[in-house]
XYZ file of C-alpha atoms in Angstrom:
623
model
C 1.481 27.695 20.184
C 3.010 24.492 20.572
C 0.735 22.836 22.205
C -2.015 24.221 20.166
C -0.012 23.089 16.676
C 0.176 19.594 18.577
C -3.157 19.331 18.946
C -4.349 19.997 15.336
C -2.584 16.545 14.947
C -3.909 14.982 17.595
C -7.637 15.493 17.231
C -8.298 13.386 13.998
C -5.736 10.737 15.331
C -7.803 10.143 18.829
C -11.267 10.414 16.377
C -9.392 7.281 14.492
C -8.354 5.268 17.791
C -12.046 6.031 19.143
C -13.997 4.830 15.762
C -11.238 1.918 16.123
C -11.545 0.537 19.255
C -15.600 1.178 20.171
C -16.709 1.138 16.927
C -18.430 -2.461 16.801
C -20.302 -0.489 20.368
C -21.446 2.578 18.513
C -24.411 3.686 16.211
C -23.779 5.155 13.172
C -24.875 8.503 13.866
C -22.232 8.066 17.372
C -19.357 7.436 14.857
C -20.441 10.156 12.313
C -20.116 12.754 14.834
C -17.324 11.551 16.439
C -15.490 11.509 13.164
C -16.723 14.588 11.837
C -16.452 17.063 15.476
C -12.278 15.458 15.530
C -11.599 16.936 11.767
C -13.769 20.237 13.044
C -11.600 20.343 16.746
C -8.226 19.879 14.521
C -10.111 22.957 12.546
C -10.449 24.890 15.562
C -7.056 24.489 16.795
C -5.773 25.496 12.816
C -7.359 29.106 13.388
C -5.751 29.247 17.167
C -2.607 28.590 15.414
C -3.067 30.837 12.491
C -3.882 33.665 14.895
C -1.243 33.141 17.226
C 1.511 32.869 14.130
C -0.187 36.680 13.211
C 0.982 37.755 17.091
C 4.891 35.937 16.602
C 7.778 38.491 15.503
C 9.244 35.501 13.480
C 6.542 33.495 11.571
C 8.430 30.531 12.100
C 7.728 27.860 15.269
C 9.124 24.282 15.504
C 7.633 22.789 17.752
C 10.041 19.510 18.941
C 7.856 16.722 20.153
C 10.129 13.873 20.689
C 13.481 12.207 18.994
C 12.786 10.465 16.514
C 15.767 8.722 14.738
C 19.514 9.603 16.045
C 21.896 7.039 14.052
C 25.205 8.329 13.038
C 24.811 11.985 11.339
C 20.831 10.941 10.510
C 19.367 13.447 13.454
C 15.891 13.036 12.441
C 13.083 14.733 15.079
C 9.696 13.905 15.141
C 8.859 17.863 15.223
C 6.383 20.277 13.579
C 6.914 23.677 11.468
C 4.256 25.973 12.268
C 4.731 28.651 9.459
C 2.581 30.681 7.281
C 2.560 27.706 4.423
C 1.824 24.924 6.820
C -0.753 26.830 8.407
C -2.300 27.741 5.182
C -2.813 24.116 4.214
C -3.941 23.186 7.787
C -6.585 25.801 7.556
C -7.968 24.348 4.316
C -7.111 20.939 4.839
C -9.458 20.423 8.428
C -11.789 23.021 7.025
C -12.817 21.275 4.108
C -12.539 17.688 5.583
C -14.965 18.675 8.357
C -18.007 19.573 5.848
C -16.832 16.744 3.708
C -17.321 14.312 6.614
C -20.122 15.880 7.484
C -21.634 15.320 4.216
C -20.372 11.968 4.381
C -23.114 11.135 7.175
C -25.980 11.141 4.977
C -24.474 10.133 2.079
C -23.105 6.584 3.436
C -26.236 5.795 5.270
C -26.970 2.572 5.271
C -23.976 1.416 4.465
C -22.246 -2.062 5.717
C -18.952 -0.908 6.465
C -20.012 2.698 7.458
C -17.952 2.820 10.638
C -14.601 1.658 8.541
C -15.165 4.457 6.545
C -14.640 6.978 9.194
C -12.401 5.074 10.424
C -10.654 5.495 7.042
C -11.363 9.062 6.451
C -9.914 10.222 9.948
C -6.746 8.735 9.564
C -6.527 10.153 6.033
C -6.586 13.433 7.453
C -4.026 12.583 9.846
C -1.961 11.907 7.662
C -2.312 14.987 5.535
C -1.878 16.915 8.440
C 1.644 15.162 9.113
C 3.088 15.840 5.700
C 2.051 19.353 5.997
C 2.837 20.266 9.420
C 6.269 18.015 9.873
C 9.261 20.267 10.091
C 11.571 17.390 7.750
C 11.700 15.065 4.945
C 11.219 12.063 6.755
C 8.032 13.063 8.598
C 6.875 14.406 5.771
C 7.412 10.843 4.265
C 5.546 9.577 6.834
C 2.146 11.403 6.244
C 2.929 11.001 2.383
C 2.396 6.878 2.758
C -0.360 7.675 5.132
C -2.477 9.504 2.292
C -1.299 6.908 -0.186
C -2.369 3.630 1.885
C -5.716 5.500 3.252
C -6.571 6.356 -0.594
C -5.988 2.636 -1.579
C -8.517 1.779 1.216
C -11.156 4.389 -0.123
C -10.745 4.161 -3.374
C -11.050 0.228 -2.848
C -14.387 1.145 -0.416
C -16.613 -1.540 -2.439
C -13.825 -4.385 -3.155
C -16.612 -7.001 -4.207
C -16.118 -4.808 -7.544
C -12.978 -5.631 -9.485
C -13.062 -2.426 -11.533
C -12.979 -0.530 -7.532
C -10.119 -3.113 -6.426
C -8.353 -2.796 -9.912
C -8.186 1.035 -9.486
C -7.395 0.885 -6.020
C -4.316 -1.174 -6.893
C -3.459 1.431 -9.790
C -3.361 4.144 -7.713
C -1.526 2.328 -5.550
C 1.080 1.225 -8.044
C 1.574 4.644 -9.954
C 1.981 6.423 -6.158
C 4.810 3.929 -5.388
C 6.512 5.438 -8.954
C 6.200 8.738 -6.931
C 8.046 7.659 -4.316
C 10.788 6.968 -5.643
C 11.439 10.045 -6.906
C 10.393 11.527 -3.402
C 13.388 8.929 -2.068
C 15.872 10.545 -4.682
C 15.493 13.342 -3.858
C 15.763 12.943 -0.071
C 18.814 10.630 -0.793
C 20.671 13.857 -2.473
C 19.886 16.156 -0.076
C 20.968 14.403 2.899
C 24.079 12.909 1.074
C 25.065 16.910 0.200
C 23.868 18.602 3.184
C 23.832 16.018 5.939
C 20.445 17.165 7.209
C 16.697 16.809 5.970
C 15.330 19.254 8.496
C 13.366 21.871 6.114
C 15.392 24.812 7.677
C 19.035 23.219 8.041
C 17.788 22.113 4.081
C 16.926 26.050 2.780
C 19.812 27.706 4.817
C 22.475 25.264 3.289
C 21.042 24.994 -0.470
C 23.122 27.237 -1.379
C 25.820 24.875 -1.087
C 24.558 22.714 -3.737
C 26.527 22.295 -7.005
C 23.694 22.933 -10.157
C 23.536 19.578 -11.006
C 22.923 17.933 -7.756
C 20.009 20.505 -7.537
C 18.578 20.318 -10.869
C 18.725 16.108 -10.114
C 17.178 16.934 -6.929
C 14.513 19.166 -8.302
C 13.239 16.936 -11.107
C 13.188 13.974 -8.323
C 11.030 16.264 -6.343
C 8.642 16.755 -9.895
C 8.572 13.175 -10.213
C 7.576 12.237 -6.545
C 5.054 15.208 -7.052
C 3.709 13.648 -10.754
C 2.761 10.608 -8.820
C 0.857 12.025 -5.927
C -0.756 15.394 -7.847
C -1.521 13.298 -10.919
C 0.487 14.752 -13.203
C 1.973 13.297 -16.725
C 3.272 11.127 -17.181
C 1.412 9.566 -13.437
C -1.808 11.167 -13.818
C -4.139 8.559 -15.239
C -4.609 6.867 -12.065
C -6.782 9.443 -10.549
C -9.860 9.161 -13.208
C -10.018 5.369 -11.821
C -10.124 6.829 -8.102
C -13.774 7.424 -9.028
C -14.784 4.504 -7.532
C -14.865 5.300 -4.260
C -17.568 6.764 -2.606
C -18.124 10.705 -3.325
C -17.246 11.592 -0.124
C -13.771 10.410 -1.018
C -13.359 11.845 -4.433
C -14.027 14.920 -2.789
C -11.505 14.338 -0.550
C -8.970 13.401 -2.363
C -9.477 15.759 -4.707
C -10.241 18.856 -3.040
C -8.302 18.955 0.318
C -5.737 15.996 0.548
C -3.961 13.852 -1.352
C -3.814 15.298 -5.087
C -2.723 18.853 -2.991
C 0.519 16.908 -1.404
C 2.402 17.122 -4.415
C 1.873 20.642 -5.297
C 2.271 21.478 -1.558
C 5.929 19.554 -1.812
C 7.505 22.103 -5.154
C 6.110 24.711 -3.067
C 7.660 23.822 0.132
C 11.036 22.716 -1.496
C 10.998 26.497 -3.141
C 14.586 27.174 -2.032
C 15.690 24.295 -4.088
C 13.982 24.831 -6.964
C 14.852 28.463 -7.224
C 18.436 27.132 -7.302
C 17.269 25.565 -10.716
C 15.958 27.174 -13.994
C 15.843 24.525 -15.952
C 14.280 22.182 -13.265
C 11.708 24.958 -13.065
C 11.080 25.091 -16.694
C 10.439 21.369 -17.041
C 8.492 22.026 -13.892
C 6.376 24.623 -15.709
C 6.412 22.563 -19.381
C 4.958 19.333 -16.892
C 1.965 21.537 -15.505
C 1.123 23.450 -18.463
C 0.836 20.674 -20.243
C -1.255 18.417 -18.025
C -3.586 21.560 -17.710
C -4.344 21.233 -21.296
C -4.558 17.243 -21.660
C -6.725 16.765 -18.841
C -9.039 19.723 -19.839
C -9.388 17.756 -23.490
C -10.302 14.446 -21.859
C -12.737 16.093 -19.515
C -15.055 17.626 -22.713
C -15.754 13.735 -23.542
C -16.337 11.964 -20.454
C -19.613 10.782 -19.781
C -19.247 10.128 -16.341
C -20.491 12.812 -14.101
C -17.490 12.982 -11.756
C -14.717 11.800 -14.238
C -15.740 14.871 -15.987
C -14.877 16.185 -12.649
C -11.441 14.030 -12.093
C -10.335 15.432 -15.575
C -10.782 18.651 -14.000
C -8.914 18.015 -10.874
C -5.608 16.749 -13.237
C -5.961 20.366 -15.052
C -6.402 22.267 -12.113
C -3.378 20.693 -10.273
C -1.570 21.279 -13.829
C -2.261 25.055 -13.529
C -0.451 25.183 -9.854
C 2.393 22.684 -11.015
C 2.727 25.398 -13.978
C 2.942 28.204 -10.992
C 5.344 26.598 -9.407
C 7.569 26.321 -12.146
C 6.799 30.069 -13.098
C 7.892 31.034 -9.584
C 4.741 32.062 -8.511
C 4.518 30.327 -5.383
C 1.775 32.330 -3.717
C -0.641 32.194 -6.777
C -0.244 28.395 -6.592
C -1.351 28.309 -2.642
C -4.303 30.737 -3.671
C -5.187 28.672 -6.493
C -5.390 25.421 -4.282
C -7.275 27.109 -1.793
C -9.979 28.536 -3.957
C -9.853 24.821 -5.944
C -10.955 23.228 -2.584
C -13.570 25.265 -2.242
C -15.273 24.706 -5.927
C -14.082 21.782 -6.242
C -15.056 20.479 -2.864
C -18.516 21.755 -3.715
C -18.459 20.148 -7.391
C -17.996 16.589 -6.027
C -20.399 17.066 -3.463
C -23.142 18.294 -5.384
C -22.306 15.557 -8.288
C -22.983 13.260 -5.355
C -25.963 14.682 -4.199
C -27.027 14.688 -8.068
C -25.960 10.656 -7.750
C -28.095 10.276 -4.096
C -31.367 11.508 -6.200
C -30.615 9.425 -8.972
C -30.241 5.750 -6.830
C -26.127 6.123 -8.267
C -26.844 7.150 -12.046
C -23.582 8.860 -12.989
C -23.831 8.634 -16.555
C -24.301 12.551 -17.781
C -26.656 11.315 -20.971
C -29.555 9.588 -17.891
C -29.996 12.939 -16.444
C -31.052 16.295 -17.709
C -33.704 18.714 -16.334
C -32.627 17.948 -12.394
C -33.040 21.937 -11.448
C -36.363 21.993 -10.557
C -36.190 18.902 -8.212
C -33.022 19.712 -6.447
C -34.112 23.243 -5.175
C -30.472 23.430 -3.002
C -27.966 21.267 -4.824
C -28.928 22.996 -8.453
C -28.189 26.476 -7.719
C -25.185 25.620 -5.180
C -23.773 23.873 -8.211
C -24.548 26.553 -10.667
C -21.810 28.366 -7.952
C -19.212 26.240 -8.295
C -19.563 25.772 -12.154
C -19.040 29.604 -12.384
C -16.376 30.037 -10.230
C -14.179 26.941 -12.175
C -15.345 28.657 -14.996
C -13.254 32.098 -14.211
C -16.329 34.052 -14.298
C -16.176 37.252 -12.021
C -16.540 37.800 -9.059
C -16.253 34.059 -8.033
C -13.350 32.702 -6.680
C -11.895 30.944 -9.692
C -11.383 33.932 -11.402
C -9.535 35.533 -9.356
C -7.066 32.806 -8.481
C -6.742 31.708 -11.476
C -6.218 35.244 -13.151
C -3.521 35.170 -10.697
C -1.989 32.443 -12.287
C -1.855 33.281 -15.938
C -0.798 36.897 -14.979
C 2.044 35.455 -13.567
C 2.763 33.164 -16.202
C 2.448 35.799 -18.693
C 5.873 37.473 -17.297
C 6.921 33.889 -17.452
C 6.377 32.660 -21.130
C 4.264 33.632 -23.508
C 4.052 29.940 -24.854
C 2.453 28.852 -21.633
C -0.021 31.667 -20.961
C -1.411 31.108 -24.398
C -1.497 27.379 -23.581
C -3.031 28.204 -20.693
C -5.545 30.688 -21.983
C -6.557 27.682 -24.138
C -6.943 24.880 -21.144
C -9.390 27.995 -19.233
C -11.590 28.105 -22.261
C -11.933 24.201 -22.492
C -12.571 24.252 -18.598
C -15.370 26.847 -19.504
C -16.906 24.348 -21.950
C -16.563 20.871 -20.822
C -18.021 22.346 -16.916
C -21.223 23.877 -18.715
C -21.302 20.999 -20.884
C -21.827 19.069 -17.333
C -24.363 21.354 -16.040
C -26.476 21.783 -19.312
C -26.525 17.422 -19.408
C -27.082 17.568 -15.787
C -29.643 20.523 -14.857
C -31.054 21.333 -18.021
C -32.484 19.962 -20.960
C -34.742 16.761 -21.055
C -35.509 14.338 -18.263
C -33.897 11.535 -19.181
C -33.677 10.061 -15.741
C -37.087 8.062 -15.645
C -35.957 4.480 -16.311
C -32.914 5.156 -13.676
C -35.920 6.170 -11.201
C -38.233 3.641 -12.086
C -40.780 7.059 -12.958
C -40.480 8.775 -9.790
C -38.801 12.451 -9.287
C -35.220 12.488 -8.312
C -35.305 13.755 -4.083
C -33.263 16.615 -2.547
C -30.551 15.154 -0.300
C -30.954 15.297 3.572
C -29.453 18.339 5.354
C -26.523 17.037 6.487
C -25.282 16.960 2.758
C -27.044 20.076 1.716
C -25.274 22.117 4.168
C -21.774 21.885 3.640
C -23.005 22.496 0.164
C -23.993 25.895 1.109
C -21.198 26.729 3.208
C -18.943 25.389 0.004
C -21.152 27.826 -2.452
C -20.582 30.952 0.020
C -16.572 30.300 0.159
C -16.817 29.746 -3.657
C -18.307 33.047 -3.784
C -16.272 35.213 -1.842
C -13.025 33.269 -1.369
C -11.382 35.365 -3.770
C -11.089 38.583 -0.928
C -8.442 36.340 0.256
C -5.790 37.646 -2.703
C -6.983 40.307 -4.089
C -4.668 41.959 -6.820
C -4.654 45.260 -5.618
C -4.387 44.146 -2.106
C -0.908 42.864 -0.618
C -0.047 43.453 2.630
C -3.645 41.996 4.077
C -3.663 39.248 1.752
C -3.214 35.518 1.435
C 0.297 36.770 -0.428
C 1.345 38.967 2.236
C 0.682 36.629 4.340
C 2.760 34.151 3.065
C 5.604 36.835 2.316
C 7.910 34.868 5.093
C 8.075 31.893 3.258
C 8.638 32.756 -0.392
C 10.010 36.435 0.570
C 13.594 35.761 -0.245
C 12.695 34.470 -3.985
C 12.605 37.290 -6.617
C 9.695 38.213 -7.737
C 8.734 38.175 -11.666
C 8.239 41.175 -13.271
C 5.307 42.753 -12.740
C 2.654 43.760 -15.631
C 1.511 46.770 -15.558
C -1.810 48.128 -14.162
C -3.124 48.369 -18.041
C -1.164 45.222 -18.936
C -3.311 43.235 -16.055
C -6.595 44.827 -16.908
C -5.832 43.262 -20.287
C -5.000 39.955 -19.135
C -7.955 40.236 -17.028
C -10.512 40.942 -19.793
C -8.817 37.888 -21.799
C -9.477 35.628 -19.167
C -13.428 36.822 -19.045
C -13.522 36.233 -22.866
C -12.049 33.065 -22.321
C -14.438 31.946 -20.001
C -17.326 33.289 -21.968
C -16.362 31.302 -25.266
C -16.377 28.413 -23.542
C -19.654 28.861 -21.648
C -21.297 30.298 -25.117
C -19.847 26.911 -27.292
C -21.099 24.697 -25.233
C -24.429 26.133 -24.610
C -24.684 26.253 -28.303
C -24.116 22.271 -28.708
C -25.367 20.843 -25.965
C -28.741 22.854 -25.427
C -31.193 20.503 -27.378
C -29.132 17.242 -27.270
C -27.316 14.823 -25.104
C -25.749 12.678 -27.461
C -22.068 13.067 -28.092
C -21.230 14.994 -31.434
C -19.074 13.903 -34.117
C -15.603 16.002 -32.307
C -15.612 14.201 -29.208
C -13.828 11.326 -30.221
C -13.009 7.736 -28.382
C -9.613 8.891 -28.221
C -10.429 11.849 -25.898
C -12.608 9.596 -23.830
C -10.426 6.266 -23.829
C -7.498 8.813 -22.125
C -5.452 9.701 -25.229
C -5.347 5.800 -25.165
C -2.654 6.641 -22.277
C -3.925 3.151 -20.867
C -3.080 1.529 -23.657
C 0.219 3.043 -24.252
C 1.242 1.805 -20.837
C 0.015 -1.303 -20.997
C 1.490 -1.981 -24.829
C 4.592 -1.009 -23.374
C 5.048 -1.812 -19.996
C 2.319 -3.885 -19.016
C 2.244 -6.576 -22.116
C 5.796 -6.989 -21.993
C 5.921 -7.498 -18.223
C 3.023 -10.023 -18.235
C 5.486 -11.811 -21.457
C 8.134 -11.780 -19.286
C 6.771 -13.239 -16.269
C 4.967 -16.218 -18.242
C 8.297 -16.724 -19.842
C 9.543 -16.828 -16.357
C 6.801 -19.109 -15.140
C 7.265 -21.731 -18.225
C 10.813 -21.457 -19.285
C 13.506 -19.880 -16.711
C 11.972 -21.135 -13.515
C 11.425 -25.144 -14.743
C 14.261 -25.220 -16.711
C 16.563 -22.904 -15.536
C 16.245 -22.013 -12.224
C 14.582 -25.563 -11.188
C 16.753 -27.062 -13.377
C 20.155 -25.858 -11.550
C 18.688 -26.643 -8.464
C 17.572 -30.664 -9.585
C 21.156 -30.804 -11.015
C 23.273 -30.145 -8.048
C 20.825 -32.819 -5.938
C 21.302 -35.197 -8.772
C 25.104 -34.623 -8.302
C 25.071 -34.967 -4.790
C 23.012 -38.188 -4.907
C 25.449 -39.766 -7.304
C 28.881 -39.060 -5.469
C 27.157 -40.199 -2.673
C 26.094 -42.984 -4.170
C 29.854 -43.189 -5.238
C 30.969 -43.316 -2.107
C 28.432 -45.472 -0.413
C 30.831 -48.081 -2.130
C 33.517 -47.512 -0.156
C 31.773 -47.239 3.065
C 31.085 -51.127 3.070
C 30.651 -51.844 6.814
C 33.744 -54.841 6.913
C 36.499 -54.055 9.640
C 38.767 -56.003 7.385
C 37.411 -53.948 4.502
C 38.891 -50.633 6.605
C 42.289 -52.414 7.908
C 43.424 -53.247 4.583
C 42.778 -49.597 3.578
C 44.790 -48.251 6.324
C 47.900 -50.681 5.863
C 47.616 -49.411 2.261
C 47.414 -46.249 3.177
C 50.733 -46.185 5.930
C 52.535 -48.582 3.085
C 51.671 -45.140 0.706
C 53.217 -42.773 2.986
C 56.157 -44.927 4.215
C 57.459 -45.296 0.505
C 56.870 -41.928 0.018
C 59.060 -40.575 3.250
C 61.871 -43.533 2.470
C 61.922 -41.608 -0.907
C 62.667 -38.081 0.024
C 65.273 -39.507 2.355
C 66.729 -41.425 -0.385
């Protein structure tokens, strides 16, 4: 086991050194599969390790690799914690990121920094791996820069653009917000417990007074806001759209946007110590969920449609989390990669046959000349959708069940984000596969292509796991099931009440109705037009004017302050204070330059003064 959970790290980290140091030596189809068969060995060696954890009494293995940092009472081990969670997110994590760089070989062909981008994308899922697999807070740190500095490098892919360098920098920026809440938190912990080790952490929570772990809880939302995208951090993940598709997918289906949700949930033992952290926790997600899902039915970009999505999707496992309903969250994210993964993928295969047309309104009536992508995508639209018996419905039925026993508030909120999902995803694939062609000036007249097979495969794979992921949770199912699997990890927090079996048939049949309104209201609009209608206003597609909140009030004031700085306190003040004291110097030095005249006689006469001074003034005293 140990050597085996070693080795799921180790596989995209020698793919990285490899791609790093012979690189400049190999083709690009060398570096494609060296990139893409590490992710798919760290794959392997996730099942190993999730079959082996089935065979151990104890689901719980640390595996101690080396120490790490030993300074006073700061015993920090550079160590792994092979549990059901961690394994979970390893098995989706290298799962995903293997078809994703293998769709990644066709679809940066040609490119001029092709080999940096592998280089890029295997230490990204390094350092995913790390935060899930490392068995403390400081590890997890570790991997939790590595996915923020390997997003700023793929987001920032094509640089010569200022809008990609601009939102490389924002995500960037609002990530380092994050942090320091992820800092906070680790700062209270360790300052109340002496130990950030996950399971000296849980077995000593207890211990905590309810303030120090509400504090600590809403540090833990914030760090998770910044890396999840959640309000008030989420609008830099929109502007991550400017990396290649490969990466969108990425980020949004297997890595980064996952960390934050994957921290709540691994932090569970603090937050149940909590309520009202919970509750904001739950307020936070519900919320998002319902914002992002507003901005997404106006976008006219093709995958900010899909970022929108990504925001309310996350906001519907940040709203588990605060429910309590750990396990629904995990099966949520799980199913999410799969559709998801598969939404991105085929939006860039939709881009390939268009020569990089994302705009929704240049498309229309694609179906017929992407035989693969169209009805792979028609897959993953249902299953966001909630539309039985795809995955999304199931996990996401999970969900509101759950938050049903929860608050009533929230279901109902959420009920309301799953019909908007329902619309603004057909919306997409009625402007993108229906309809009119309205794609000839983008193709100069000739018919949009069908991508290569390296991208059209992981496209089937994704449709087949969109399909039938849902077996993994089934609600009538427990002890064979993603949940039971997971019952070592969130066993010891009570469970909500459970509906009854008429109760969840109920909340079953609202989610299908749901899901159907959406689906019928948008086929309804958008089936003989493609211009926007008079509801979707600029304010749903300029963000809520989010951007321009921030910037009215943070960024404008800022800028003000600095030019202030620049033209008033630096000259005047700061240059000012420093000019002064050399001005002062110069003159007492000039001062005494006087004295210093260079005559012997000059200096004689001083000291006989001087003596004569101190002569009268001893005679004195004796006097």
């Amino acid at each position: 086991m140990a050597h085996v959970a070693t080795l799921i790290l180790l596989a995209p980290l020698a793919g990285f050194l490899v791609v790093l140091l012979f690189g400049r030596a190999l083709s690009e189809k060398a570096v494609g599969a060296i990139g893409t068969s590490a992710v798919g060995l760290s794959f392997v060696f996730s099942v190993w390790s999730f079959v082996s954890l089935l065979h151990e009494t104890k689901r719980e293995v640390t595996v101690n690799l080396f120490t790490w940092i030993d300074a006073g009472t700061l015993h920090v081990p550079a160590a792994l914690l092979v549990d059901p969670l961690s394994v979970t997110m390893a098995l989706f994590v290298t799962g995903i990121s293997t078809l994703i760089h293998l769709y990644s070989i066709g679809y940066m062909h040609g490119e001029r920094d092709f080999r940096k981008f592998f280089l890029y994308l295997n230490l990204f899922v390094f350092s995913m791996l790390t935060l899930v697999l490392a068995n403390n807070l400081v590890l997890t740190f570790v991997g939790w820069e590595g996915v923020g500095v390997c997003s700023y490098w793929l987001i920032s892919y094509y640089f010569d653009r200022e809008s990609a360098a601009s939102a490389g920098k924002k995500a960037f920026i609002y990530n380092r917000v994050g942090d320091v809440g992820m800092l906070v938190a680790m700062f209270l912990l360790f300052s109340h417990l002496h130990t950030l080790t996950y399971l000296h952490v849980f077995g000593s929570a207890g211990t905590l007074s309810p303030t120090v772990a509400t504090l600590t809880v809403l540090a833990l939302l914030l760090a998770a806001t910044g890396k999840s995208a959640q309000i008030p951090l989420f609008n830099w993940l929109p502007d991550a759209m400017e990396g290649p598709t490969p990466v969108s997918a990425l980020i949004h289906a297997a890595t980064m946007v996952t960390a934050g949700v994957y921290l709540l949930v691994r932090m569970s033992p603090v937050l149940a110590l909590s309520s009202s952290g919970r509750a904001t926790i739950a307020v936070i997600g519900g919320l998002t969920a319902f914002v992002a899902a507003t901005i997404a039915t106006s976008q006219k970009d093709i995958k900010k449609v899909l970022a929108f999505s990504t925001v309310s999707q996350i906001g519907y496992m940040v709203l588990a989390v605060g429910a309590g309903a750990y396990s629904a969250a995990i099966f949520l994210m799980i199913s999410h990669a799969f559709f998801k993964a598969l939404l991105f993928l085929g939006s860039g295969s939709v881009i390939h046959s268009l020569n990089g047309e994302q705009d929704l309104r240049k498309m229309g009536a694609l179906a017929k000349f992407l035989p693969l992508t169209f009805p792979t995508f028609l897959i993953g639209w249902l299953a966001i959708s909630g539309i039985p018996p795809f995955a999304g419905f199931w996990s996401k039925g999970d969900i509101l069940t759950n938050v049903y026993s929860y608050s009533r508030v929230l279901w109902l909120l959420g009920v309301l984000t799953a019909i908007l999902t329902a619309y603004y995803m057909s919306r997409l694939f009625v402007l993108t596969f229906r309809g009119t062609e309205r794609f000839r000036e983008v193709t100069h007249g000739h018919d949009p292509h069908e991508s290569p097979w390296v991208m059209t495969l992981p496209l089937v794979v994704l449709a087949v796991l969109s399909t039938l992921g849902g077996v993994i949770d089934l609600p009538w199912i427990h002890h064979n099931s993603l949940a039971g699997f997971l019952d070592p990890t969130f066993g010891f927090i009570p469970a909500l009440g459970h509906s009854s079996t008429a109760a969840q048939f109920t909340l079953a049949g609202v989610d299908i109705v749901a899901a159907i309104l959406g689906l019928i209201a948008a086929f309804s609009i958008w089936r003989d037009r493609s211009s926007s209608p008079r509801f979707e206003r600029e304010f749903l597609e300029r963000v809520w004017r989010w951007d321009d909140f921030y910037d009215a009030t943070i960024g404008r004031p800022l800028t003000g302050a600095a030019q202030f700085g620049d033209a008033v306190v630096e000259p005047r003040l700061i240059d000012g204070a420093v000019t002064g004291v050399a001005v002062g110097v110069r003159r007492s030095a000039e001062g005494l330059r006087k004295v210093q005249s260079g005559f012997v006689r000059h200096y004689a006469l001083a000291m006989v003064l001087g003596l004569s001074v101190i002569v009268v003034y001893l005679l004195a005293r004796v006097g």
